[in-house]
Structure formats: C-alpha cells, structure tokens
Amino acid sequence: MKSQQELLSARYGPQPAPEMLWNDQIAALLSHRTARAYLPTAITPGSIEAIVAAAQSASSSSNHHQWSVVAVSDPTLKAKLSSMAQGSAGHGNPHIDEAQVLLLWVADLSRNAAIAAEAGVPNTVHGHLDAFLMASIDAALASQNAVVAAESLGLAVCYLGAMRNRAADVAELVGLPELSYVVFGMTLGYPDPERMSAFTPRPQQAVVLHHDRYDAHAAAQALRTYDHAFDGMREALKERFGLNLKEWREGVRGSVEMDYMDGRENLRTTVQERGFTLK
C-alpha cells in the first residue's frame, strides 16, 4: 500500500491536500481505483457472499432493506446486458464481458409491498417520490460497502450508470418484479495489473466541504485548480494507453446535452410503468 503522502498526492495532485488523521482503513479508501480491465481468473468461492454481507451491513432506511442485487455470471446473459449498456453512438463497455461477474444493484420495494398486501394494508406510500428515493439510496449505500469489501479481497469494480440506458429491457431480461429497477451495474473481477486505471484526482476539499453555510464563491475559486490536476491524469493515460480524454470542464459541458442521456431520458416512464408513480 502506498504511503499517506503518495495517496494524497495521487488523489489531489498539485492541489492543496488536507491536514487529516490517518489509519489503514482511510488508506484503503483512498487507494480506490476504477478497473476497466480484468484477468480471466475465477472469483474465489465465498467472495460474493462476503461482499453481500458487507453490503447488508450498510445503513438501511428504517431497517426496511429496500434493495437487492443480481449477480450475473452467465457469459451469454452478460453479453446481452453489455449490448444494452451501449450508447447511441455505439460506444460499449467491453469490461462487462471481461469481468467475471456483473452486479446489478436494484432499488426494490417489491418485498415490502408484498408484506403489506398480505396483511391487507393499503399501500399509500410506495407511489410517492420519497419511497423511490429511499430505495435508490439504500441500493447505493449497500453498493459502496460492497466496493470496500471487494477491494479488500483483491478484487476491483467499475460502476455502470449505463445499465439505465435501457432500463425496461434490463429489468425484463433479469426478471425483476414490479416496484423495482436497476439503479446501476457494477463489474467485478481481479484487475489486470498491466492495464490498471490511473488514480482519478478529486477537487480540493474547499470545493465540496462547507462549514455552517454553503459558500458557492469559495468553492468556485477553489475549483479552478482542479483542471490542472485532471489534466495531469489525462496526460498519463494518453502516454500509457493512448487514450484521449476530454478536459474536465468539457466533459461537464457535454453532460448537460441530450446526447449524454443515451436513452436515460426514458427512465421516468420506465419506473412509472414498473409501479413507481412518483407522486
């Protein structure tokens, strides 16, 4: 594991690094890197179960457990899901095919709806936006615990918002019940050390940390230094892999144009058809 100085330098680049406490767990968290290249090595038995146990140990709104996860290892099924994650320009996610497992993290109100129905209790809550939001947050909290557990076992992951591109087709393919949808996917496998992603720098803390009151001006000023830090990563990836990433602000600008949606503009319709009326 890298030293504190090395990890802070990797995470913040030339920006000011915070003066902070340190321990092995924090070091492990700062060591996170997304993996988009995997070895063809089978995942050790018991790993998925350990990862899900960690996920179940995350906070859960009202202890209602409003999430599920579908672990997809069948190559044919993974290939179909990979196709569904392609963008409108045909850009795919080849690491879905390389990864040993694709985890689909599901916001899932179906179990609790069934419990209410069995008792004859009218379900007047699950149609509201807050219920949809709670289930989505529960899935996200569980998934992040899963990432920490996976990395402790030598595995690596990549989150996949692209699983919402064709949310209705994904739900049908894996047989999701009503009142559930895939919030995001996550590839899982042993990373290829010859094709490791670079550390993605983050903005200095003055951008995201506010004390007592939100200070938009200070955050905007601090954000100016982030472009340089991000450019350093871009240059490293170009030199090592020949990748030409967009400048950070260019990527942000592109994210507010409709082409970025890649089908996700239909998500409201899909979740409403699946029982989330979003009142």
XYZ file of N, CA and C in Angstrom, residues 53-258:
618
model
N -22.507 -9.655 2.409
C -22.615 -9.460 3.860
C -22.186 -8.046 4.236
N -21.123 -7.560 3.599
C -20.689 -6.181 3.839
C -21.748 -5.200 3.362
N -22.333 -5.479 2.202
C -23.385 -4.607 1.672
C -24.578 -4.551 2.622
N -24.935 -5.700 3.180
C -26.069 -5.747 4.110
C -25.774 -5.036 5.423
N -24.510 -4.780 5.694
C -24.128 -4.087 6.919
C -24.142 -2.574 6.771
N -24.430 -2.084 5.572
C -24.567 -0.641 5.372
C -25.846 -0.148 6.040
N -25.922 1.152 6.255
C -27.148 1.736 6.794
C -28.307 1.455 5.849
N -29.483 1.232 6.428
C -30.686 0.953 5.643
C -31.827 1.774 6.221
N -32.506 2.536 5.384
C -33.562 3.424 5.863
C -34.635 2.645 6.618
N -34.795 2.977 7.900
C -35.799 2.348 8.775
C -35.634 0.837 8.875
N -34.456 0.314 8.523
C -34.197 -1.125 8.534
C -35.182 -1.882 7.641
N -35.539 -1.268 6.504
C -36.529 -1.871 5.609
C -35.894 -2.656 4.459
N -34.591 -2.560 4.274
C -33.863 -3.403 3.306
C -34.484 -3.319 1.918
N -34.522 -2.120 1.393
C -35.238 -1.870 0.142
C -34.302 -1.946 -1.066
N -33.492 -2.982 -1.102
C -32.588 -3.192 -2.229
C -32.358 -4.679 -2.426
N -31.924 -5.027 -3.607
C -31.480 -6.381 -3.935
C -30.293 -6.258 -4.881
N -29.600 -7.353 -5.101
C -28.508 -7.345 -6.079
C -28.579 -8.638 -6.879
N -28.462 -8.525 -8.181
C -28.452 -9.678 -9.078
C -27.017 -9.873 -9.557
N -26.434 -11.012 -9.215
C -25.056 -11.323 -9.614
C -25.095 -12.134 -10.903
N -24.683 -11.521 -11.990
C -24.754 -12.148 -13.311
C -23.372 -12.671 -13.692
N -23.268 -13.987 -13.842
C -22.001 -14.596 -14.253
C -22.127 -15.356 -15.569
N -23.345 -15.635 -16.018
C -23.554 -16.341 -17.276
C -23.049 -15.480 -18.442
N -22.087 -15.974 -19.226
C -21.497 -15.147 -20.290
C -22.511 -14.655 -21.319
N -23.486 -15.484 -21.663
C -24.489 -15.078 -22.650
C -25.345 -13.947 -22.114
N -25.760 -14.067 -20.869
C -26.572 -13.025 -20.249
C -25.765 -11.738 -20.085
N -24.508 -11.888 -19.690
C -23.643 -10.698 -19.566
C -23.485 -9.989 -20.905
N -23.345 -10.766 -21.972
C -23.188 -10.176 -23.302
C -24.432 -9.386 -23.704
N -25.606 -9.901 -23.371
C -26.845 -9.181 -23.674
C -26.917 -7.882 -22.880
N -26.538 -7.942 -21.617
C -26.545 -6.740 -20.786
C -25.511 -5.735 -21.280
N -24.372 -6.241 -21.739
C -23.350 -5.357 -22.294
C -23.892 -4.615 -23.509
N -24.637 -5.314 -24.343
C -25.245 -4.682 -25.516
C -26.237 -3.602 -25.109
N -26.992 -3.859 -24.046
C -27.979 -2.887 -23.575
C -27.322 -1.644 -22.989
N -26.075 -1.781 -22.570
C -25.363 -0.644 -21.972
C -24.666 0.218 -23.015
N -24.745 -0.159 -24.279
C -24.099 0.638 -25.320
C -24.782 1.988 -25.470
N -23.992 2.995 -25.780
C -24.537 4.318 -26.030
C -25.083 4.433 -27.437
N -25.738 5.544 -27.703
C -26.343 5.766 -29.013
C -25.301 5.820 -30.122
N -24.075 6.187 -29.775
C -23.002 6.242 -30.770
C -22.316 4.890 -30.951
N -22.831 3.871 -30.253
C -22.258 2.538 -30.373
C -21.116 2.262 -29.430
N -20.806 3.219 -28.551
C -19.727 3.010 -27.591
C -20.188 2.018 -26.527
N -19.407 0.981 -26.329
C -19.783 -0.039 -25.372
C -18.925 -0.018 -24.126
N -19.073 -1.052 -23.343
C -18.305 -1.230 -22.114
C -17.694 -2.629 -22.154
N -16.594 -2.811 -22.882
C -16.031 -4.152 -23.043
C -15.629 -4.809 -21.737
N -15.433 -4.011 -20.698
C -15.064 -4.614 -19.414
C -16.210 -5.421 -18.816
N -17.451 -5.214 -19.290
C -18.556 -6.069 -18.833
C -18.288 -7.508 -19.256
N -17.816 -7.684 -20.487
C -17.529 -9.032 -20.981
C -16.298 -9.626 -20.305
N -15.320 -8.782 -19.975
C -14.097 -9.276 -19.329
C -14.323 -9.661 -17.875
N -15.170 -8.921 -17.189
C -15.369 -9.151 -15.751
C -15.996 -10.520 -15.512
N -15.628 -11.139 -14.422
C -16.200 -12.436 -14.080
C -17.673 -12.324 -13.697
N -18.031 -11.215 -13.082
C -19.405 -11.031 -12.592
C -19.843 -9.599 -12.865
N -21.107 -9.453 -13.218
C -21.742 -8.145 -13.307
C -22.807 -8.079 -12.219
N -22.648 -7.148 -11.297
C -23.623 -6.962 -10.222
C -24.615 -5.884 -10.634
N -25.895 -6.205 -10.553
C -26.956 -5.240 -10.835
C -27.592 -4.841 -9.512
N -27.415 -3.586 -9.133
C -27.918 -3.095 -7.856
C -29.329 -2.544 -8.063
N -30.267 -3.118 -7.314
C -31.693 -2.910 -7.564
C -32.346 -2.157 -6.413
N -33.015 -1.054 -6.729
C -33.929 -0.431 -5.768
C -35.182 -1.291 -5.763
N -35.538 -1.829 -4.599
C -36.522 -2.915 -4.570
C -37.544 -2.710 -3.453
N -38.720 -2.254 -3.835
C -39.827 -2.117 -2.886
C -40.779 -3.306 -2.955
N -40.494 -4.269 -3.817
C -41.458 -5.349 -4.064
C -41.707 -6.209 -2.829
N -40.652 -6.513 -2.058
C -40.834 -7.367 -0.876
C -41.745 -6.700 0.137
N -41.475 -5.428 0.406
C -42.259 -4.732 1.423
C -43.685 -4.487 0.952
N -43.870 -4.279 -0.346
C -45.226 -4.147 -0.889
C -45.995 -5.446 -0.702
N -45.312 -6.576 -0.893
C -45.963 -7.876 -0.717
C -46.345 -8.112 0.742
N -45.477 -7.696 1.665
C -45.783 -7.840 3.098
C -47.033 -7.049 3.453
N -47.123 -5.825 2.936
C -48.306 -5.001 3.198
C -49.550 -5.627 2.588
N -49.426 -6.139 1.366
C -50.577 -6.740 0.686
C -51.069 -7.983 1.417
N -50.134 -8.791 1.923
C -50.514 -9.998 2.660
C -51.329 -9.660 3.900
N -51.025 -8.507 4.494
C -51.738 -8.087 5.702
C -52.979 -7.266 5.381
N -53.233 -7.032 4.098
C -54.393 -6.239 3.713
C -54.251 -4.760 4.005
N -53.006 -4.278 4.118
C -52.760 -2.865 4.413
C -52.665 -2.088 3.099
N -53.477 -1.047 2.906
C -53.392 -0.253 1.672
C -52.009 0.393 1.541
N -51.410 0.268 0.383
C -50.076 0.825 0.148
C -50.233 2.234 -0.414
N -50.185 3.203 0.457
C -50.355 4.597 0.035
C -49.031 5.356 -0.034
N -47.933 4.686 0.264
C -46.629 5.358 0.352
C -45.723 5.065 -0.839
N -45.718 3.835 -1.321
C -44.748 3.450 -2.343
C -44.923 4.196 -3.660
N -46.042 4.852 -3.846
C -46.226 5.654 -5.042
C -45.586 7.023 -4.962
N -45.082 7.380 -3.798
C -44.512 8.712 -3.619
C -43.018 8.729 -3.961
N -42.565 9.898 -4.386
C -41.173 10.076 -4.790
C -40.206 9.672 -3.686
N -40.549 9.962 -2.427
C -39.621 9.682 -1.336
C -39.344 8.192 -1.206
N -40.344 7.348 -1.445
C -40.129 5.905 -1.359
C -39.165 5.439 -2.446
N -39.335 5.964 -3.653
C -38.421 5.668 -4.758
C -37.003 6.108 -4.401
N -36.896 7.294 -3.816
C -35.590 7.830 -3.451
C -34.947 6.997 -2.348
N -35.722 6.610 -1.338
C -35.173 5.803 -0.244
C -34.607 4.487 -0.757
N -35.351 3.814 -1.641
C -34.884 2.533 -2.163
C -33.621 2.712 -2.997
N -33.567 3.785 -3.779
C -32.381 4.049 -4.603
C -31.167 4.345 -3.726
N -31.387 5.113 -2.658
C -30.289 5.426 -1.733
C -29.825 4.169 -1.013
N -30.756 3.331 -0.573
C -30.379 2.079 0.089
C -29.479 1.235 -0.813
N -29.835 1.152 -2.103
C -29.020 0.378 -3.044
C -27.627 0.986 -3.177
N -27.554 2.315 -3.220
C -26.261 2.987 -3.358
C -25.388 2.782 -2.122
N -25.989 2.901 -0.935
C -25.223 2.700 0.295
C -24.689 1.274 0.369
N -25.537 0.306 0.038
C -25.116 -1.096 0.067
C -23.974 -1.338 -0.912
N -24.086 -0.744 -2.097
C -23.069 -0.984 -3.126
C -21.705 -0.445 -2.717
N -21.683 0.691 -2.042
C -20.388 1.259 -1.672
C -19.701 0.409 -0.606
N -20.481 -0.151 0.330
C -19.894 -1.114 1.264
C -19.331 -2.312 0.509
N -20.048 -2.730 -0.527
C -19.598 -3.866 -1.332
C -18.261 -3.572 -2.002
N -18.089 -2.349 -2.479
C -16.828 -1.963 -3.123
C -15.666 -2.095 -2.143
N -15.859 -1.582 -0.938
C -14.792 -1.635 0.068
C -14.430 -3.083 0.377
N -15.452 -3.932 0.519
C -15.199 -5.345 0.796
C -14.486 -6.013 -0.372
N -14.947 -5.740 -1.581
C -14.345 -6.358 -2.767
C -12.869 -6.001 -2.880
N -12.560 -4.732 -2.688
C -11.168 -4.307 -2.820
C -10.288 -4.908 -1.730
N -10.861 -5.171 -0.564
C -10.080 -5.809 0.500
C -9.730 -7.253 0.152
N -10.481 -7.843 -0.790
C -10.246 -9.219 -1.231
C -9.406 -9.280 -2.507
N -8.876 -8.132 -2.921
C -8.052 -8.098 -4.125
C -8.832 -7.965 -5.411
N -10.141 -7.771 -5.304
C -10.997 -7.571 -6.470
C -11.097 -6.083 -6.790
N -11.683 -5.777 -7.923
C -11.866 -4.382 -8.324
C -13.205 -4.247 -9.034
N -13.673 -3.014 -9.163
C -15.018 -2.777 -9.689
C -15.023 -1.580 -10.632
N -16.130 -1.475 -11.351
C -16.442 -0.262 -12.101
C -17.955 -0.082 -12.065
N -18.407 1.069 -11.560
C -19.839 1.377 -11.569
C -20.300 1.609 -13.006
N -21.561 1.262 -13.284
C -22.105 1.360 -14.636
C -23.484 2.008 -14.616
N -23.512 3.331 -14.718
C -24.789 4.013 -14.868
C -25.459 3.668 -16.184
N -24.677 3.158 -17.144
C -25.213 2.808 -18.462
C -26.240 1.688 -18.400
N -26.351 0.995 -17.277
C -27.396 -0.019 -17.167
C -28.781 0.614 -17.123
N -28.853 1.934 -16.993
C -30.155 2.619 -17.058
C -30.496 3.067 -18.479
N -29.577 2.860 -19.439
C -29.853 3.291 -20.808
C -31.117 2.640 -21.354
N -31.259 1.356 -21.070
C -32.451 0.606 -21.496
C -33.012 -0.100 -20.271
N -33.431 0.706 -19.316
C -33.827 0.188 -18.002
C -34.948 -0.833 -18.090
N -35.911 -0.611 -18.974
C -37.035 -1.543 -19.098
C -36.554 -2.899 -19.606
N -35.678 -2.896 -20.610
C -35.168 -4.150 -21.168
C -34.314 -4.901 -20.153
N -33.509 -4.172 -19.390
C -32.675 -4.805 -18.367
C -33.550 -5.474 -17.314
N -34.576 -4.771 -16.861
C -35.475 -5.327 -15.841
C -36.151 -6.598 -16.342
N -36.590 -6.569 -17.597
C -37.260 -7.747 -18.168
C -36.292 -8.906 -18.322
N -35.079 -8.616 -18.761
C -34.102 -9.672 -19.014
C -33.769 -10.459 -17.760
N -33.656 -9.778 -16.624
C -33.282 -10.479 -15.384
C -34.488 -10.753 -14.491
N -35.693 -10.502 -15.004
C -36.911 -10.904 -14.305
C -37.246 -10.109 -13.066
N -36.989 -8.815 -13.071
C -37.296 -8.009 -11.888
C -38.803 -7.908 -11.679
N -39.250 -7.936 -10.422
C -40.672 -7.750 -10.129
C -41.065 -6.280 -10.232
N -42.363 -6.024 -10.183
C -42.842 -4.641 -10.145
C -42.297 -3.953 -8.898
N -42.224 -2.639 -8.945
C -41.674 -1.820 -7.860
C -40.187 -2.113 -7.620
N -39.475 -2.338 -8.716
C -38.017 -2.477 -8.632
C -37.417 -2.047 -9.966
N -36.170 -1.551 -9.908
C -35.440 -1.209 -11.133
C -33.953 -1.230 -10.826
N -33.137 -1.403 -11.856
C -31.682 -1.407 -11.684
C -31.188 0.034 -11.603
N -30.638 0.393 -10.453
C -30.116 1.749 -10.257
C -28.814 1.920 -11.041
N -27.960 0.896 -10.983
C -26.700 0.895 -11.735
C -26.136 -0.511 -11.709
N -25.200 -0.756 -12.589
C -24.476 -2.012 -12.572
C -23.092 -1.818 -11.984
N -22.367 -2.929 -11.847
C -21.003 -2.880 -11.312
C -20.249 -4.113 -11.802
N -19.203 -3.900 -12.586
C -18.360 -5.033 -12.961
C -17.490 -5.425 -11.774
N -17.180 -6.719 -11.704
C -16.413 -7.249 -10.573
C -15.456 -8.321 -11.077
N -14.200 -8.190 -10.704
C -13.213 -9.190 -11.083
C -11.842 -8.811 -10.557
N -10.859 -9.650 -10.874
C -9.478 -9.348 -10.488
C -8.870 -8.435 -11.552
N -8.368 -7.274 -11.151
C -7.873 -6.314 -12.138
C -6.604 -6.802 -12.826
N -6.491 -6.452 -14.097
C -5.278 -6.756 -14.850
C -4.216 -5.721 -14.482
N -3.131 -6.126 -13.826
C -2.125 -5.145 -13.376
C -1.431 -4.429 -14.527
N -1.477 -5.010 -15.729
C -0.848 -4.372 -16.887
C -1.731 -3.294 -17.500
N -2.989 -3.240 -17.082
C -3.928 -2.273 -17.664
C -4.698 -1.536 -16.563
N -4.006 -1.207 -15.497
C -4.652 -0.533 -14.378
C -4.978 0.914 -14.721
N -6.145 1.356 -14.302
C -6.514 2.759 -14.473
C -5.658 3.632 -13.564
N -5.487 4.870 -13.971
C -4.797 5.832 -13.114
C -5.715 6.250 -11.975
N -5.130 6.763 -10.900
C -5.934 7.387 -9.855
C -6.638 8.601 -10.459
N -7.932 8.694 -10.262
C -8.658 9.870 -10.738
C -8.595 10.944 -9.663
N -7.958 12.076 -9.942
C -7.866 13.114 -8.913
C -9.229 13.691 -8.590
N -9.373 14.164 -7.386
C -10.600 14.806 -6.932
C -10.318 16.287 -6.674
N -11.358 17.124 -6.714
C -11.151 18.540 -6.382
C -10.679 18.692 -4.942
N -9.944 19.749 -4.676
C -9.541 20.006 -3.295
C -10.791 20.164 -2.422
N -10.629 19.954 -1.123
C -11.792 19.879 -0.243
C -12.568 21.182 -0.145
N -11.937 22.303 -0.423
C -12.651 23.580 -0.378
C -13.784 23.639 -1.400
N -13.753 22.755 -2.389
C -14.827 22.705 -3.387
C -16.077 22.042 -2.812
N -15.895 21.017 -2.002
C -17.042 20.210 -1.564
C -17.370 20.355 -0.079
N -16.435 20.834 0.723
C -16.642 20.936 2.170
C -17.000 22.365 2.551
N -18.177 22.543 3.129
C -18.647 23.856 3.571
C -18.900 23.785 5.078
N -18.534 24.815 5.789
C -18.731 24.858 7.236
C -19.863 25.826 7.571
N -20.915 25.273 8.139
C -22.086 26.024 8.618
C -22.971 26.573 7.495
N -22.388 27.207 6.496
C -23.182 27.727 5.383
C -22.485 27.418 4.058
N -23.289 27.180 3.048
C -22.755 26.887 1.710
C -22.098 28.141 1.135
N -20.882 27.998 0.642
C -20.142 29.135 0.091
C -19.813 28.849 -1.372
N -20.707 29.250 -2.270
C -20.534 28.959 -3.694
C -19.326 29.684 -4.276
N -19.069 30.898 -3.808
C -17.944 31.672 -4.352
C -16.615 30.998 -4.030
N -16.429 30.618 -2.771
C -15.174 29.968 -2.378
C -14.991 28.645 -3.118
N -16.083 27.908 -3.287
C -15.997 26.630 -3.995
C -15.587 26.838 -5.452
N -16.169 27.843 -6.094
C -15.843 28.120 -7.496
C -14.383 28.533 -7.655
N -13.889 29.324 -6.709
C -12.486 29.739 -6.765
C -11.559 28.541 -6.598
N -11.895 27.681 -5.649
C -11.051 26.512 -5.390
C -11.077 25.533 -6.560
N -12.193 25.502 -7.282
C -12.334 24.554 -8.384
C -11.384 24.858 -9.541
N -10.909 26.095 -9.610
C -10.020 26.473 -10.717
C -8.750 25.616 -10.751
N -8.302 25.169 -9.585
C -7.065 24.382 -9.547
C -7.285 22.940 -9.994
N -8.557 22.527 -10.066
C -8.829 21.122 -10.387
C -8.508 20.788 -11.841
N -8.725 21.739 -12.732
C -8.469 21.475 -14.150
C -7.033 20.991 -14.369
N -6.096 21.634 -13.681
C -4.684 21.271 -13.838
C -4.432 19.861 -13.312
N -5.037 19.536 -12.164
C -4.864 18.201 -11.586
C -5.423 17.132 -12.522
N -6.590 17.403 -13.096
C -7.219 16.440 -14.002
C -6.401 16.282 -15.282
N -5.832 17.386 -15.757
C -5.007 17.325 -16.965
C -3.797 16.420 -16.771
N -3.264 16.388 -15.555
C -2.139 15.504 -15.281
C -2.509 14.050 -15.486
N -3.715 13.665 -15.046
C -4.177 12.298 -15.252
C -4.406 12.026 -16.736
N -4.973 13.004 -17.443
C -5.222 12.846 -18.876
C -3.925 12.567 -19.627
N -2.895 13.309 -19.280
C -1.610 13.125 -19.954
C -1.020 11.747 -19.656
N -1.173 11.298 -18.407
C -0.646 9.982 -18.033
C -1.357 8.873 -18.800
N -2.678 8.989 -18.936
C -3.440 7.977 -19.667
C -3.124 8.006 -21.161
N -2.906 9.190 -21.679
C -2.560 9.298 -23.099
C -1.205 8.655 -23.370
N -0.259 8.897 -22.460
C 1.087 8.356 -22.639
C 1.100 6.840 -22.496
N 0.311 6.310 -21.536
C 0.368 4.875 -21.255
C -0.544 4.063 -22.160
N -1.768 4.579 -22.403
C -2.762 3.790 -23.128
C -3.199 4.411 -24.453
N -2.711 5.603 -24.752
C -3.144 6.268 -25.972
C -4.545 6.826 -25.902
N -5.075 6.985 -24.689
C -6.435 7.496 -24.516
C -6.443 9.014 -24.599
N -7.455 9.537 -25.233
C -7.613 10.988 -25.338
C -8.887 11.401 -24.608
N -8.787 11.583 -23.310
C -9.938 12.011 -22.524
C -10.215 13.489 -22.754
N -11.471 13.848 -22.611
C -11.838 15.259 -22.683
C -11.284 15.999 -21.472
N -11.065 17.291 -21.635
C -10.785 18.114 -20.472
C -11.984 18.045 -19.535
N -11.726 18.232 -18.230
C -12.789 18.026 -17.252
C -13.998 18.919 -17.520
N -13.783 20.194 -17.722
C -14.916 21.100 -17.947
C -15.628 20.794 -19.267
N -14.888 20.323 -20.239
C -15.519 19.922 -21.497
C -16.456 18.745 -21.263
N -16.014 17.800 -20.424
C -16.870 16.673 -20.082
C -18.118 17.099 -19.336
N -17.962 18.062 -18.428
C -19.118 18.571 -17.686
C -20.100 19.241 -18.638
N -19.578 20.047 -19.552
C -20.461 20.717 -20.516
C -21.215 19.693 -21.367
N -20.521 18.644 -21.770
C -21.177 17.607 -22.565
C -22.254 16.874 -21.803
N -22.110 16.809 -20.476
C -23.065 16.051 -19.665
C -24.419 16.732 -19.536
N -24.536 17.989 -19.972
C -25.831 18.671 -19.900
C -26.501 18.718 -21.272
N -25.913 18.063 -22.269
C -26.519 17.970 -23.588
C -27.259 16.641 -23.714
N -28.318 16.620 -24.514
C -29.196 15.454 -24.574
C -28.480 14.187 -25.030
